[in-house]
C-alpha positions in Angstrom: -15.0 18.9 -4.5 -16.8 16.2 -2.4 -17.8 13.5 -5.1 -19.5 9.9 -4.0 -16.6 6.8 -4.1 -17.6 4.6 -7.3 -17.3 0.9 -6.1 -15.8 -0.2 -9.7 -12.6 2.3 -8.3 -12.5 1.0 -4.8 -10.0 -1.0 -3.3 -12.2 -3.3 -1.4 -14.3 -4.5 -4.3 -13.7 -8.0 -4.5 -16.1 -10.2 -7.3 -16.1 -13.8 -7.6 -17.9 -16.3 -10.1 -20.6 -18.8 -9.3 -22.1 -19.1 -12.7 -22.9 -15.4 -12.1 -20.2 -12.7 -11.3 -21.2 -11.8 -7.6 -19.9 -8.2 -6.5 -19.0 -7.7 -2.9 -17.1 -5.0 0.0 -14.4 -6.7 1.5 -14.0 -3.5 4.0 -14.3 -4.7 7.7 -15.9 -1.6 9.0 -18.4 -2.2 7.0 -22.2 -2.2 8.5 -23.8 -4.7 6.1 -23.2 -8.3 7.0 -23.5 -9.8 3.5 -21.5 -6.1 1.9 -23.0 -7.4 -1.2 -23.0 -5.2 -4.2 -24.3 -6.5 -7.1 -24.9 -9.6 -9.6 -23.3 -8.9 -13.0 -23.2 -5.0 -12.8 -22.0 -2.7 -9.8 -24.0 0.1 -8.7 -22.8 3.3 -10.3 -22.5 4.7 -6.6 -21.6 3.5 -3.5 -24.2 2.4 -1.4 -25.8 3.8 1.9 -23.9 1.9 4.0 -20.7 2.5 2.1 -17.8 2.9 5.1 -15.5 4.4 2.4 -18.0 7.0 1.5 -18.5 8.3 5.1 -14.9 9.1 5.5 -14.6 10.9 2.1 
């Protein structure tokens, strides 16, 4: 069963708090600069560019 990696599961999710809780991929292969995820929520999927999800 092939099933895409949930970002709230992953081990490279990394948040941190500026007044807002800022979501971000800590995964160095990633190919986004910023690996930003989301403000206040996480995606319910990984996104496009997701280095974790390409392996799986």
């Amino acid at each position: 069963m092939n099933r895409t990696q949930n970002c709230a599961e992953c081990k490279f999710m990394k948040k941190y708090d500026y007044g807002k809780e800022i979501y971000y991929c800590d995964h160095t292969d990633r190919i986004d600069d910023m690996g930003k995820l989301g403000e206040e929520n996480l995606p319910e999927t990984s996104p496009v560019w997701c280095p974790v999800s390409e392996k799986g």
